[in-house]
Short mmCIF file of C-alpha atoms in Angstrom, two decimals:
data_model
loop_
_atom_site.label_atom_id
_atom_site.label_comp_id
_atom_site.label_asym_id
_atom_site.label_seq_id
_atom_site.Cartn_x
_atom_site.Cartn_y
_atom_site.Cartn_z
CA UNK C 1 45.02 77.19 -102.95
CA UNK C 2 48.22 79.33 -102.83
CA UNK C 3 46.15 82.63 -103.40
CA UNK C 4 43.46 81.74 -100.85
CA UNK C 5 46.04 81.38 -97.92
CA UNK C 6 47.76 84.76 -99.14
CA UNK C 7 44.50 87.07 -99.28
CA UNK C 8 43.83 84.93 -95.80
CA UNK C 9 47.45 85.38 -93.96
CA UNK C 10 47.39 89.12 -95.37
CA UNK C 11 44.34 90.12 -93.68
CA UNK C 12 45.49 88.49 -90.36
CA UNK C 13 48.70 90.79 -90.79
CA UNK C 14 51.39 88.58 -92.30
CA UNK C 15 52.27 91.39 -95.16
CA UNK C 16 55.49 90.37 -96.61
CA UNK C 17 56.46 87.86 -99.37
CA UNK C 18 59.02 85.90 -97.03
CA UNK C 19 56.33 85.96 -93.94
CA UNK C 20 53.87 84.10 -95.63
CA UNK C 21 56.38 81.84 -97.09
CA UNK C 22 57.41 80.70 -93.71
CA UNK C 23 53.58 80.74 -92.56
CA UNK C 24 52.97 78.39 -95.42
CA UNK C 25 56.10 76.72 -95.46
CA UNK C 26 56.77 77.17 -99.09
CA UNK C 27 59.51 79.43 -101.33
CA UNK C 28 58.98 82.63 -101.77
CA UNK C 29 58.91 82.05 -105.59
CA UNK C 30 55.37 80.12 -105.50
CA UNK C 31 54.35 83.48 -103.14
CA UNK C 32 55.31 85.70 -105.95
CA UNK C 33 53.60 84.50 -108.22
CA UNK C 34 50.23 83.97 -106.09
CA UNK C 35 50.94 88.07 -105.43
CA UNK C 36 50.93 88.41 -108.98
CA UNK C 37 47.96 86.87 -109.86
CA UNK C 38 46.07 88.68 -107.14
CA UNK C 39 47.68 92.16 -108.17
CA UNK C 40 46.02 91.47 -111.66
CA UNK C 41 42.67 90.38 -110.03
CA UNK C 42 43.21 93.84 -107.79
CA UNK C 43 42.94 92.29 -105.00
CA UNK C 44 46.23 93.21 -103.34
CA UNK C 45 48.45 96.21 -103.34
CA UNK C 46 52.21 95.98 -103.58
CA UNK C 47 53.96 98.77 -102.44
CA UNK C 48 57.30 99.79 -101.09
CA UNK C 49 57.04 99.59 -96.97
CA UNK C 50 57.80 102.84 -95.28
CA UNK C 51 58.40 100.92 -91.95
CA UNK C 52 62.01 101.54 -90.58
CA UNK C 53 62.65 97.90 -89.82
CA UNK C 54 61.48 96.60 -93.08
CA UNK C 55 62.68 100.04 -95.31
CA UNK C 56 63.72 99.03 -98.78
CA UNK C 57 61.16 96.14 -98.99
CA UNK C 58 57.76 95.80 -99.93
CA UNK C 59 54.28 95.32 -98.49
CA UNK C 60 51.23 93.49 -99.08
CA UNK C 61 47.83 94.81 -98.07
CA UNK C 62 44.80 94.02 -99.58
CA UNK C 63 42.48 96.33 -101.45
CA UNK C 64 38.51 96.59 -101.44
CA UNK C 65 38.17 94.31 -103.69
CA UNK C 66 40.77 91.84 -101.66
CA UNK C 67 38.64 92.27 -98.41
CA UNK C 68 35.36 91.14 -100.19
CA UNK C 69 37.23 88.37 -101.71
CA UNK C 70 38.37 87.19 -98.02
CA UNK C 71 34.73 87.81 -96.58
CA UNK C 72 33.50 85.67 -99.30
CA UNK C 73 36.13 82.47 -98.56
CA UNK C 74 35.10 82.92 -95.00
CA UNK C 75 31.43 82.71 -95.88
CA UNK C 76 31.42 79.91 -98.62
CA UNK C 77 30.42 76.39 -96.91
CA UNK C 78 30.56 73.26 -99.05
CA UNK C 79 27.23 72.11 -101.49
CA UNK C 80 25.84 68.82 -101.92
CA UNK C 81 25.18 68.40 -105.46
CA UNK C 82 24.78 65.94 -107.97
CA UNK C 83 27.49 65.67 -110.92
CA UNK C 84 27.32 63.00 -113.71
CA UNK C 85 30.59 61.89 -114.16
CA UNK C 86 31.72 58.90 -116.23
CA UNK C 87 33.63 55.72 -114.85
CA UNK C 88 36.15 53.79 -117.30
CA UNK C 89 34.76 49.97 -116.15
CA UNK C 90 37.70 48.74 -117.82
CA UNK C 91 40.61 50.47 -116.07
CA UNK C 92 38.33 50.82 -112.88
CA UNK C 93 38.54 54.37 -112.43
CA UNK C 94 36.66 57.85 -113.26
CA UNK C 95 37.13 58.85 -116.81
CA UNK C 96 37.27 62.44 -118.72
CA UNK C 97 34.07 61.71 -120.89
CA UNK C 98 31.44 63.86 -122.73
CA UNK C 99 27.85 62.16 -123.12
CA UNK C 100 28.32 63.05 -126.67
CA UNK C 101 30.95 60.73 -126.91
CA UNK C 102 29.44 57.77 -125.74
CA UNK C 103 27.14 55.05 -127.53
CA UNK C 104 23.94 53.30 -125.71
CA UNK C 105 24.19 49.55 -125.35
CA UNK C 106 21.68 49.41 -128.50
CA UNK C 107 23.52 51.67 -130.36
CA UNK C 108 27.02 50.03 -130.21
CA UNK C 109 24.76 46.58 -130.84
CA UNK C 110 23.18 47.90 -134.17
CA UNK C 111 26.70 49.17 -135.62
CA UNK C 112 27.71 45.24 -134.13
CA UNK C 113 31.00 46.75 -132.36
CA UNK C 114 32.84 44.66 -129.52
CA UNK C 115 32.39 45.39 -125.85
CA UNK C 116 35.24 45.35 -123.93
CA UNK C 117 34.90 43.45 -120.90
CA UNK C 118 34.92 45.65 -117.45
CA UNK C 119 37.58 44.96 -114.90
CA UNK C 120 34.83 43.87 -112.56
CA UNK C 121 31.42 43.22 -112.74
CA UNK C 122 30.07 45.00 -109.23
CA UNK C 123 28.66 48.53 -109.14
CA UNK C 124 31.23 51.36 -108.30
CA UNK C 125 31.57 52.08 -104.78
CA UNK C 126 32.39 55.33 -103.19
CA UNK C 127 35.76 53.90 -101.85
CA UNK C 128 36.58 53.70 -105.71
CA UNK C 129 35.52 57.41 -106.53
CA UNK C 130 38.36 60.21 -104.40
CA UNK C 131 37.50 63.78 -104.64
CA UNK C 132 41.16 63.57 -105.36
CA UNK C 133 40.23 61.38 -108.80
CA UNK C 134 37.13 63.88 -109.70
CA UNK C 135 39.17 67.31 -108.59
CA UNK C 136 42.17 65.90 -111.03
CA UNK C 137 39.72 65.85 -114.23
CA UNK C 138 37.32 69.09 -113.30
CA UNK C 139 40.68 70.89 -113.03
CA UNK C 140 43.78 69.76 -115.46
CA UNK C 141 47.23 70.74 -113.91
CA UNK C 142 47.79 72.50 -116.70
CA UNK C 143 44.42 75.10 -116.31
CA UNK C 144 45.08 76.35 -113.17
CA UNK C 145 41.59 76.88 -110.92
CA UNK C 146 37.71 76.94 -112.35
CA UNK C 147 35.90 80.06 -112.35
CA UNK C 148 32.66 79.94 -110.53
CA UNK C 149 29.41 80.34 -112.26
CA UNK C 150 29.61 83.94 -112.18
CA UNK C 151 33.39 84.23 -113.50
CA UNK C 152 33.80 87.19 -111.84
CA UNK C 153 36.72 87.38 -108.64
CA UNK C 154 35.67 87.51 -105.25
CA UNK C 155 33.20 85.27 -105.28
CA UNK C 156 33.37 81.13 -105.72
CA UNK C 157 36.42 80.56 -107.60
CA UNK C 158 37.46 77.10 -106.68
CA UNK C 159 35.74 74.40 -107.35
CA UNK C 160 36.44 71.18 -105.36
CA UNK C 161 35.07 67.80 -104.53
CA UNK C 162 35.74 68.00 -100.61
CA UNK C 163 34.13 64.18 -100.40
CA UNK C 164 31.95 61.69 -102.43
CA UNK C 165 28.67 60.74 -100.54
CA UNK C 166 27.31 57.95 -102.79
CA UNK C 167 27.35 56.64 -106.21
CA UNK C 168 24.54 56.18 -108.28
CA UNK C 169 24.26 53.31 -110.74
CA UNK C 170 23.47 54.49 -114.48
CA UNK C 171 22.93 52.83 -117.58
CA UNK C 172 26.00 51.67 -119.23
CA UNK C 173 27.65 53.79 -122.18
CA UNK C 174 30.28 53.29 -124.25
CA UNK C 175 33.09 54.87 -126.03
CA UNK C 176 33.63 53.80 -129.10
CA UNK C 177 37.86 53.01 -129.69
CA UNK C 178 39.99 50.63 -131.89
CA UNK C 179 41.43 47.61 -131.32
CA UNK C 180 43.99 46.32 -133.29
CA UNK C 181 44.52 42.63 -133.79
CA UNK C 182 48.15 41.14 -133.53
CA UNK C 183 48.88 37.27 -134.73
CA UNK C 184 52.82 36.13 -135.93
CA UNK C 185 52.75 33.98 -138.88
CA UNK C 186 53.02 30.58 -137.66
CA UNK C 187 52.18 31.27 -133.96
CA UNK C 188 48.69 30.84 -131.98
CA UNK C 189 49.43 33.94 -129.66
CA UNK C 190 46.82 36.87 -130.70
CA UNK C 191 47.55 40.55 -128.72
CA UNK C 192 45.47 43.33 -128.77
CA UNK C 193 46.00 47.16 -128.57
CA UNK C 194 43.97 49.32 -127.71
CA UNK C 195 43.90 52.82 -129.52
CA UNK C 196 41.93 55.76 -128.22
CA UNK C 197 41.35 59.64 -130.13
CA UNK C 198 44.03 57.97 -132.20
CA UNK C 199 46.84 57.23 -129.20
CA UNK C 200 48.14 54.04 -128.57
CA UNK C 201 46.61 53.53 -124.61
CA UNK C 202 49.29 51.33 -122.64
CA UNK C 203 46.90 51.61 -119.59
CA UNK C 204 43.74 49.86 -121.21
CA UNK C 205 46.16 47.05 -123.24
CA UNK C 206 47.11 46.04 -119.52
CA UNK C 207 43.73 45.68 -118.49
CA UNK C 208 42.58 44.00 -121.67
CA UNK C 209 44.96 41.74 -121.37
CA UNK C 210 44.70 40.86 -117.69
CA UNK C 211 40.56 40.49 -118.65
CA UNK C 212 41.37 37.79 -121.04
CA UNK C 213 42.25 39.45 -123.90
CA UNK C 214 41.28 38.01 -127.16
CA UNK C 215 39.71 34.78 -125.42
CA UNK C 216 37.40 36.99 -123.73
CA UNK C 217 36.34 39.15 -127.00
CA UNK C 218 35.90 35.49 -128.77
CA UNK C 219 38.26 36.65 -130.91
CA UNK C 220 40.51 33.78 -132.91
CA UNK C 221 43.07 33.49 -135.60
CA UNK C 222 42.19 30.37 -137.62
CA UNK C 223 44.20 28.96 -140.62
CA UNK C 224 43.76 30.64 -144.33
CA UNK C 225 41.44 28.41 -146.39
CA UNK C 226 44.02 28.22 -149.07
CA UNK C 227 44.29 30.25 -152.22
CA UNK C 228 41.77 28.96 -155.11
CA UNK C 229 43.29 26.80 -157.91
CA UNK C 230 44.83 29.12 -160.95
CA UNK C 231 45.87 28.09 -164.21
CA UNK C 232 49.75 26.39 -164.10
CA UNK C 233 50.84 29.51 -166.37
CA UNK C 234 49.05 32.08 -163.95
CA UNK C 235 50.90 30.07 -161.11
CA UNK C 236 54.19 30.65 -162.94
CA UNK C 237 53.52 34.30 -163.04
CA UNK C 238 52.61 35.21 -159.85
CA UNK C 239 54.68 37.69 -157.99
CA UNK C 240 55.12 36.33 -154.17
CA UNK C 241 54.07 38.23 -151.05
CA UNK C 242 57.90 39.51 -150.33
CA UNK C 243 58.20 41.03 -153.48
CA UNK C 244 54.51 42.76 -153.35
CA UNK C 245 54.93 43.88 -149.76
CA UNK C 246 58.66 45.44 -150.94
CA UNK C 247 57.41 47.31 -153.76
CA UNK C 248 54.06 48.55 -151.29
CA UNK C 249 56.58 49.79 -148.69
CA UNK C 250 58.45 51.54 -150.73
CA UNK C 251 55.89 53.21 -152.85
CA UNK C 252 54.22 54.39 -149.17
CA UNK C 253 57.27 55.97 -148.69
CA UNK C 254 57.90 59.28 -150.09
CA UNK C 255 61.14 61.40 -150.28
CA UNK C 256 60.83 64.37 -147.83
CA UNK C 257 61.83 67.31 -149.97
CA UNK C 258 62.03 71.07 -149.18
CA UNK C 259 59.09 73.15 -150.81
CA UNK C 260 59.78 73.66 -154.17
CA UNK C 261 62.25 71.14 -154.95
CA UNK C 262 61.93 69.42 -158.40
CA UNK C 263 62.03 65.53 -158.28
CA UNK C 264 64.32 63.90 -160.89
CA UNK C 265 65.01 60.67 -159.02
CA UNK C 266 61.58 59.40 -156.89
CA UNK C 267 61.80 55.72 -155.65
CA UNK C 268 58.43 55.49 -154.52
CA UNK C 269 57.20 56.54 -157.96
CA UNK C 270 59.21 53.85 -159.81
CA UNK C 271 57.94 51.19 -157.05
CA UNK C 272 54.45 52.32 -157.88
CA UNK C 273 55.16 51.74 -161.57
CA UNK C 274 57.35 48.52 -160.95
CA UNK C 275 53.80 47.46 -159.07
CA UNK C 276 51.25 48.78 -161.73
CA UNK C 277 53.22 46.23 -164.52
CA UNK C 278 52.80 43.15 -162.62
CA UNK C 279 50.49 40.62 -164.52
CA UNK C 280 50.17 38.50 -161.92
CA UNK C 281 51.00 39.21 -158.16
CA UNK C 282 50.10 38.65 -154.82
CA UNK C 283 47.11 40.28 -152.81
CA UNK C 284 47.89 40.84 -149.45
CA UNK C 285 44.97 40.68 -146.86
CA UNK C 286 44.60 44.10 -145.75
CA UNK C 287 44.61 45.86 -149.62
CA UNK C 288 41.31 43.47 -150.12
CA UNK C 289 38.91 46.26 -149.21
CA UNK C 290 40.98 48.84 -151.08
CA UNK C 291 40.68 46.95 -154.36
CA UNK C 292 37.01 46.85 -153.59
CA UNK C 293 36.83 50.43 -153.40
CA UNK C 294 38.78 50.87 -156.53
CA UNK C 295 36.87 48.44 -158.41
CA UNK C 296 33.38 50.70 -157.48
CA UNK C 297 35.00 53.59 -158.36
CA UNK C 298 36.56 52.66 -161.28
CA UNK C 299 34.62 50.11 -162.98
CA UNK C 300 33.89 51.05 -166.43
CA UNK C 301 32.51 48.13 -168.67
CA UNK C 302 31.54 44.54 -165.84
CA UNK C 303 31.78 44.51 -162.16
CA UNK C 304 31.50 40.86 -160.68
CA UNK C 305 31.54 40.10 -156.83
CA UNK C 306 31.52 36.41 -155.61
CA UNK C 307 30.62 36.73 -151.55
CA UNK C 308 29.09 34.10 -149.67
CA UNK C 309 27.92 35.96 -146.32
CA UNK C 310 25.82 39.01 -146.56
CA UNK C 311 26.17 41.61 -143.84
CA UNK C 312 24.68 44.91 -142.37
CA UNK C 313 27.99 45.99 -141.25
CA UNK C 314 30.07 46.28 -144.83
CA UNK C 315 26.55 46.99 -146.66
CA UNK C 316 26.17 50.19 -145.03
CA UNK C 317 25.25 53.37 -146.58
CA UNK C 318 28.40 53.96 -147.83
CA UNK C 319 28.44 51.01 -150.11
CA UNK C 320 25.14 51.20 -151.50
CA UNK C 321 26.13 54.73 -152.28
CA UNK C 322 29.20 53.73 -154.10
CA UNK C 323 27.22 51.29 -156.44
CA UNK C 324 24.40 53.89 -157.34
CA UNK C 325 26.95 55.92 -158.71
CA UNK C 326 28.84 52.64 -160.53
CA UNK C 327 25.02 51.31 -161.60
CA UNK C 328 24.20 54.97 -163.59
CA UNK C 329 27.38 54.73 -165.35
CA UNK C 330 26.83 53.82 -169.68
CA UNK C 331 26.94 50.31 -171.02
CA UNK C 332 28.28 48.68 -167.30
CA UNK C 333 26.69 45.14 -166.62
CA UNK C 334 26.92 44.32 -162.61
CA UNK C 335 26.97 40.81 -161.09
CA UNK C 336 26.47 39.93 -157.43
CA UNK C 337 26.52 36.13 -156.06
CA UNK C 338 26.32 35.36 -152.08
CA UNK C 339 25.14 32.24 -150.55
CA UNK C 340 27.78 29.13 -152.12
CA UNK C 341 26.29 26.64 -150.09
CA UNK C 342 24.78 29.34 -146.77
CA UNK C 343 21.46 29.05 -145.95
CA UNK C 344 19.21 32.24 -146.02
CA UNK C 345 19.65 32.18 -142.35
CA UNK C 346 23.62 33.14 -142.17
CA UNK C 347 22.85 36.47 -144.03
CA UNK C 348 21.64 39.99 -142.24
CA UNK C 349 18.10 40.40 -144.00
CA UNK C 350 18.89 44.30 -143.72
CA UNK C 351 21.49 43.75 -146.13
CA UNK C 352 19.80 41.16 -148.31
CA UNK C 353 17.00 44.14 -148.74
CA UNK C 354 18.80 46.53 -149.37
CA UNK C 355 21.07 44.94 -152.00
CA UNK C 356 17.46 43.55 -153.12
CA UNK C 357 16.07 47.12 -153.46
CA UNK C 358 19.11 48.34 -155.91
CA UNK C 359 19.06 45.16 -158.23
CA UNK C 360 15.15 45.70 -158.24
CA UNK C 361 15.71 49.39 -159.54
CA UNK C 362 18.25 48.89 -162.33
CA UNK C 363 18.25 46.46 -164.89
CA UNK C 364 22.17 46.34 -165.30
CA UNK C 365 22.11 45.03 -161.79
CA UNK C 366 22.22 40.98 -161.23
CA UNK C 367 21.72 39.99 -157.38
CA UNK C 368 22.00 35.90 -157.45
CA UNK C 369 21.85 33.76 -154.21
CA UNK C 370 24.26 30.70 -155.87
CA UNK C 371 23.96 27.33 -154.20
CA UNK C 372 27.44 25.96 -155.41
CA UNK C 373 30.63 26.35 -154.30
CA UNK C 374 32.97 29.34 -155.58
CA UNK C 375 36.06 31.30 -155.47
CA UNK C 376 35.13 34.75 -154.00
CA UNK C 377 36.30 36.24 -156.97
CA UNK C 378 35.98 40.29 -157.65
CA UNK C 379 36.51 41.27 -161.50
CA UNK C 380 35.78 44.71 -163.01
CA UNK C 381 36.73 45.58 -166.28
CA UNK C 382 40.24 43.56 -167.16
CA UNK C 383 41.52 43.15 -163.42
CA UNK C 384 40.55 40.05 -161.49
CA UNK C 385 41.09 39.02 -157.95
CA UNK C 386 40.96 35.17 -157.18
CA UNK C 387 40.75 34.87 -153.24
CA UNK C 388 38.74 32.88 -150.47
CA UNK C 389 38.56 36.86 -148.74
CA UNK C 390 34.53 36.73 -147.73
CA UNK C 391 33.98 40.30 -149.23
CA UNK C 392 30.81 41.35 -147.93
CA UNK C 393 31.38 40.24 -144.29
CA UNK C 394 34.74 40.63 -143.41
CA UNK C 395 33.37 43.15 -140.19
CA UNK C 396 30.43 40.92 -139.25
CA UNK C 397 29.21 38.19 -137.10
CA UNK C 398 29.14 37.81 -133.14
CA UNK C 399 32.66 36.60 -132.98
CA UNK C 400 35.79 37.79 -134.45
CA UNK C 401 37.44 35.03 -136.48
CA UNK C 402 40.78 36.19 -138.80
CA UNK C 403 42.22 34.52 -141.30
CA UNK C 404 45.29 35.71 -143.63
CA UNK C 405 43.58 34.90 -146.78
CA UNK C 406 46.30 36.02 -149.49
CA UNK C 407 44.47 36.79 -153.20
CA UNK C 408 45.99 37.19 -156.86
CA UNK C 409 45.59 39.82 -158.75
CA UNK C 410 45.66 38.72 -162.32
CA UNK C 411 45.40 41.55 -165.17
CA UNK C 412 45.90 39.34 -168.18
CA UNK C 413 42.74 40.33 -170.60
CA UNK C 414 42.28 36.61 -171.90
CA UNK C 415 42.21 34.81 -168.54
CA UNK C 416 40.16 37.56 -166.89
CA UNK C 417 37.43 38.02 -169.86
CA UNK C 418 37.71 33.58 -169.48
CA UNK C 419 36.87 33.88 -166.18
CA UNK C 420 33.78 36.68 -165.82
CA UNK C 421 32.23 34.39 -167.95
CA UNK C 422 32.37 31.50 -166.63
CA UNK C 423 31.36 33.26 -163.20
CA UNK C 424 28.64 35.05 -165.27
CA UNK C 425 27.34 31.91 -166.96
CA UNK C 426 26.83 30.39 -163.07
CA UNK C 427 25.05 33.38 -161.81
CA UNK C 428 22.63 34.20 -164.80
CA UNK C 429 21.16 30.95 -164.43
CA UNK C 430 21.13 31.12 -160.78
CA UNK C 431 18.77 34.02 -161.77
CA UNK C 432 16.62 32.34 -164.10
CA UNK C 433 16.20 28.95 -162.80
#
């Protein structure tokens, strides 16, 4: 706006740095630089004045291309127009959003994400939409002023919302974020944050939280169902979660070294090492879907999973991806058991097909819907994991309900080879009865 009221006060005859300072009532530094940016736009001259009571100073006048520029400002009246601009329901107030970003109601439904509640429930009124609000977002501080369609000088080169006439409703879009669940061992409080393009948004935890957090989401923290029995000498064994969680931290943890420098001393490798010869440890609840992972990937000889809910959202195209490949490998036999007690009912029949489809088109694959109870045990090869972790639906379902189900990890060849097949015995005739 600086630049405007310089090209402006210079053609009415104010013609010195310091007079249109004290026009505008503003330093003479902010003039400057408006002066400058006009001098590169050639719209002003800035010579030395020849005038006897200003010698030794210097003059503004404007050049052609200055005088069209001020014709045009004079001529320019505002536009009604429409402009689709997106409204954060949660924090109440317009948002920075591409279309692009956004999901349709249906489409955050199929992929069976959260919605966030809104602030309020009432359509946006224009009392809730400034020009101030929309002129911050079409032009960042940091950008300076928007070019007008032409991009050429002279002609519209501001744009501004001058006033907002009315708001029209539109169907509701979302942007897909994080949340990130919070429960202390041994309390009942759950907190949420909220994480956006991979910030941490104080803003939105507020309003989460003053929506009802959690209660509002349905989301609950319930009590673990208890590990599954083990064998008294497995028991004996078994590294706790303090240990486990020790050696994890510290083989996360890197040293930072200066390129080139040769390693004689790593602590993370030895904790990685220190964790690799544990027998029998702990599983901690967030490394149960990387074990899954690594069993699919590295399974060379028997992959058994024990699951008792089936659903679309873990069964996705990744997954059935990653056991094609596992399925074509030589000589590896491949269990699957869901249901324990479920009816057909509880399961997504998308996923029940699709796991259907694979076991239909290879014959080392066993799909089994097992009525009895069972340990949701995952074996491949001579690693198993005894846990109540529900593998195959640990994203699923309308509401959100966490447990801290803790597994073992047991890699002693004898009980593990004792256990597939017992598991395998249940689920092979499952199959054939």
């Amino acid at each position: 706006m600086v630049d405007e009221f310089v090209l402006r006060l210079c053609q009415q005859g104010v013609d010195t740095i310091g007079g249109v300072a004290g026009a505008l009532g503003i330093d003479d530094e902010a003039v400057r630089s408006a002066v400058a940016r006009r001098l590169s736009d050639e719209h002003l001259d800035y010579r030395p004045d020849l005038r006897l009571e200003h010698r030794g100073g210097r003059r503004i006048s404007l050049t052609r291309a200055g005088t069209v520029a001020v014709t045009d400002l004079q001529t320019t009246s505002p536009q009604r127009i429409d402009h689709l601009q997106a409204f954060d329901r949660l924090l109440w107030e317009p948002a920075s959003r591409k279309k692009s970003e956004l999901l349709t109601r249906a489409e955050a439904r199929a992929r069976e994400l959260l919605l966030l509640p809104a602030a309020r429930t009432r359509d946006v009124t224009t009392d809730e939409v400034s020009p101030r609000a929309i002129n911050r977002l079409l032009v960042p501080a940091d950008q300076g002023p928007v070019r007008g369609a032409s991009g050429k000088p002279g002609s519209s080169e501001l744009v501004e919302v001058l006033a907002v006439d009315a708001v029209t409703r539109q169907y509701l879009h979302y942007l897909p974020v994080v949340v990130l669940v919070f429960a202390a061992v041994g309390f009942d409080d759950v907190r949420l944050t909220v994480v956006i393009d991979d910030m941490v948004s104080g803003p939105h935890d507020q309003a989460l939280a003053e929506a009802g957090g959690a209660s509002s989401l349905k989301i609950s923290v319930e009590p673990s169902l208890g590990d599954p029995p083990l064998p008294p000498h497995l028991l004996a064994e078994r590294a706790p979660h303090d240990t486990v969680r020790a050696l994890q931290r510290r083989a996360d943890t890197p040293p930072a070294l200066e390129p080139g420098t040769v390693v004689s001393d790593d602590d993370s490798a030895r904790a990685r090492a220190e964790l690799a010869a544990l027998t029998v440890r702990c599983v901690p609840p967030f490394e149960h879907p990387e074990l899954l992972t690594a069993a699919l990937t590295g399974a060379r000889r028997r992959f058994l999973l024990v699951t008792s809910l089936l659903r679309a959202a873990v069964v996705t195209d990744g997954l059935i991806a990653q056991l094609e490949v596992m399925l074509r490998r030589r000589d590896l036999i491949a269990r699957i058991a869901y249901g324990l007690g479920h009816p057909d009912g509880d399961h997504d029949p998308e996923a029940l097909r699709r796991l259907q489809q694979l076991a239909d088109a290879h014959d080392n694959f066993t799909l089994a819907r097992v009525d009895e109870a069972l340990p949701h045990d995952l074996i491949f090869d001579d690693t198993w994991i005894s846990t109540n972790f529900d593998w195959l639906s640990h994203h699923g379902g309308p509401r959100r309900v966490y447990r801290r189900e803790e597994g073992t990890l047991i890699r002693s060849a004898a009980a593990v080879s004792d256990r597939h097949d017992s598991c395998a015995a249940v689920i092979d005739s499952a199959t054939t009865s």
